[in-house]
Amino acid sequence: MSAADRSVSLVTLGCARNEVDSEELAARLEGAGWSLVDDADDAGVVVVNTCGFIDAAKKDSIDTLLAARDSGAKVVAAGCLAERYGAELARELPEADAVLSFDDYGRIGERLDDVLAGRRREAHQPRDRRTLLPLTPVERASSTVHIPGHGAAADLPDGIAPASGPRVLRRRLGGGPVAPLKLASGCDRRCTFCAIPAFRGAYVSRPPAEILEEARWLAGHDVRELVLVSENSTSYGKDLGDLRALEALLPALAAVDGISRVRLSYLQPAELRPGLIEVLCSTPGVAPYFDLSFQHASGPVLRRMRRFGDRVRFLELLDQIRGLAPEAGVRSNFIVGFPGETEEDLGELTEFLSAARLDAIGVFGYSDEDGTEAATLEGKLDDDEVAWRLAEVAELAEQLTAQRAEERLGSVVDVLVEERLEPGPGGGTAQTRYEGRAAHQAPEVDGTVIVTGGELTAGDIVHARVTAAEGVDLVADALETASPR
């Protein structure tokens, strides 16, 4: 087997949590003597870290696996789709040379050696990963079940990180001043529409010391904003015996040398404590940003989803947040066409959206997911009705988020610069332009800010006055650099 054969390209699909998992795999592979390459055409093996959340993501994962096969490399399916379907995926997709479970991650180098040598392994039979951990959260720390993105320093092969620096089981696969940092994995909630807990497992928090160590390591790799990710960040610490652990961790992360901004994502409204709201709204270096998983605003629909709240309670929560931080950013996702959703329920949702002043809104049409309780519920709407409701609410959401962006005209925002743009109209005589994000904008999903003027570098945070809004995107003039890289 040549050194060229033992080269691997990692393709990551889905959410930021998968990005962290891929960077753990990269560190393990490098430690096992594999060479990491960017282009599948240069790789002996292509590993696709798949997404298996909804039908569109599953299709994208399958298409990516098939495209990887066209490169001539061996193809390996990993990630959520592979974990969720296992042997079934292997049967339906013979183009994949291996389908790996999360349990294979600790020996990923050996698994790829098997693939190169033509030694086919029987794919795993999927199981409910919640059953692999103790029912009582505080007993889970002693478990040896592999959890992607939770690799400890003791797992790290010698030579991955410099002897003088933190030993972290991670290798950055991309650049830029922003990186996700995993708080926890799994979920103990039982939302009727969601299959994630079954293949991601029960909730497990990473120890604070491990998270801080990785934050320092990321800061040493030119990261300036940490985006804290998990399936449910508001549950952080419950299995560590400290429900207020997050309130202590956030200021500690913001104090890490080199980190300019910490952003928390994936919050459950029913678990959002007043103390956590206060920390998010008042801690220097922590973005007053609320990624709230509302999913709907009708009480009856939310009960069928096995969730809590309603339009009035959610608006009261938003008032509480904005009472502490008037310019706080708020985003959420919503499902329309859920089984049993009436026109009155839909009206509750649109009334909430019209009053909520959200910065970003994701809208999804309901579809059955394998193994979920919602798939067995009565009152299913036909596809055309779901599509109509989706189009109506999505159009309203686009209008409302554009209005919310216009409310920020004239305000001063702190923009994290991510890249310098090519000159705009006017060629060389035009002002220098940069693209970045304000505190109310998370990566990939919430829009950007185009900053004009100044001499800036990726990683700078600049005060800028908003002069225009284009949908959810803003245009602003640089005033001064608040935190140079």
mmCIF file of C-alpha atoms in Angstrom, residues 138 183-184 203-209 211-212 228 232-254 262 264 271 273 275-276 279-280 283 286:
data_model
loop_
_atom_site.group_PDB
_atom_site.id
_atom_site.type_symbol
_atom_site.label_atom_id
_atom_site.label_comp_id
_atom_site.label_asym_id
_atom_site.label_seq_id
_atom_site.Cartn_x
_atom_site.Cartn_y
_atom_site.Cartn_z
ATOM 1 C CA VAL A 138 -25.473 12.158 36.472
ATOM 2 C CA LEU A 183 -20.807 21.786 24.420
ATOM 3 C CA ALA A 184 -22.666 18.494 24.539
ATOM 4 C CA TYR A 203 -27.695 13.987 26.593
ATOM 5 C CA VAL A 204 -24.027 14.164 27.632
ATOM 6 C CA SER A 205 -22.224 17.401 28.573
ATOM 7 C CA ARG A 206 -18.508 17.859 27.978
ATOM 8 C CA PRO A 207 -16.594 18.820 31.151
ATOM 9 C CA PRO A 208 -15.955 22.584 31.422
ATOM 10 C CA ALA A 209 -12.183 22.099 31.666
ATOM 11 C CA ILE A 211 -14.226 22.881 26.631
ATOM 12 C CA LEU A 212 -11.954 25.659 27.926
ATOM 13 C CA LEU A 228 -21.149 26.837 21.022
ATOM 14 C CA ASN A 232 -29.848 21.420 23.303
ATOM 15 C CA SER A 233 -27.482 23.909 24.929
ATOM 16 C CA THR A 234 -29.893 24.900 27.711
ATOM 17 C CA SER A 235 -29.547 21.395 29.227
ATOM 18 C CA TYR A 236 -25.805 21.831 29.642
ATOM 19 C CA GLY A 237 -24.559 20.683 33.045
ATOM 20 C CA LYS A 238 -27.564 18.647 34.183
ATOM 21 C CA ASP A 239 -25.547 15.432 33.939
ATOM 22 C CA LEU A 240 -22.615 17.149 35.697
ATOM 23 C CA GLY A 241 -24.809 17.868 38.711
ATOM 24 C CA ASP A 242 -24.887 21.613 38.046
ATOM 25 C CA LEU A 243 -27.820 23.144 36.175
ATOM 26 C CA ARG A 244 -26.085 26.543 36.292
ATOM 27 C CA ALA A 245 -22.811 25.318 34.791
ATOM 28 C CA LEU A 246 -23.426 27.261 31.587
ATOM 29 C CA GLU A 247 -23.787 30.540 33.468
ATOM 30 C CA ALA A 248 -20.260 30.033 34.821
ATOM 31 C CA LEU A 249 -18.769 28.641 31.593
ATOM 32 C CA LEU A 250 -19.805 31.498 29.285
ATOM 33 C CA PRO A 251 -17.818 34.250 31.094
ATOM 34 C CA ALA A 252 -14.834 31.903 31.363
ATOM 35 C CA LEU A 253 -14.867 31.290 27.605
ATOM 36 C CA ALA A 254 -15.210 35.013 26.895
ATOM 37 C CA VAL A 262 -18.759 33.775 22.224
ATOM 38 C CA LEU A 264 -24.509 30.252 22.140
ATOM 39 C CA GLU A 271 -35.477 25.551 29.672
ATOM 40 C CA ARG A 273 -33.581 30.265 32.909
ATOM 41 C CA GLY A 275 -29.990 33.595 35.173
ATOM 42 C CA LEU A 276 -28.887 32.376 31.746
ATOM 43 C CA VAL A 279 -25.552 36.210 31.460
ATOM 44 C CA LEU A 280 -26.254 36.224 27.714
ATOM 45 C CA THR A 283 -21.507 39.510 29.839
ATOM 46 C CA VAL A 286 -20.794 37.045 24.985
#
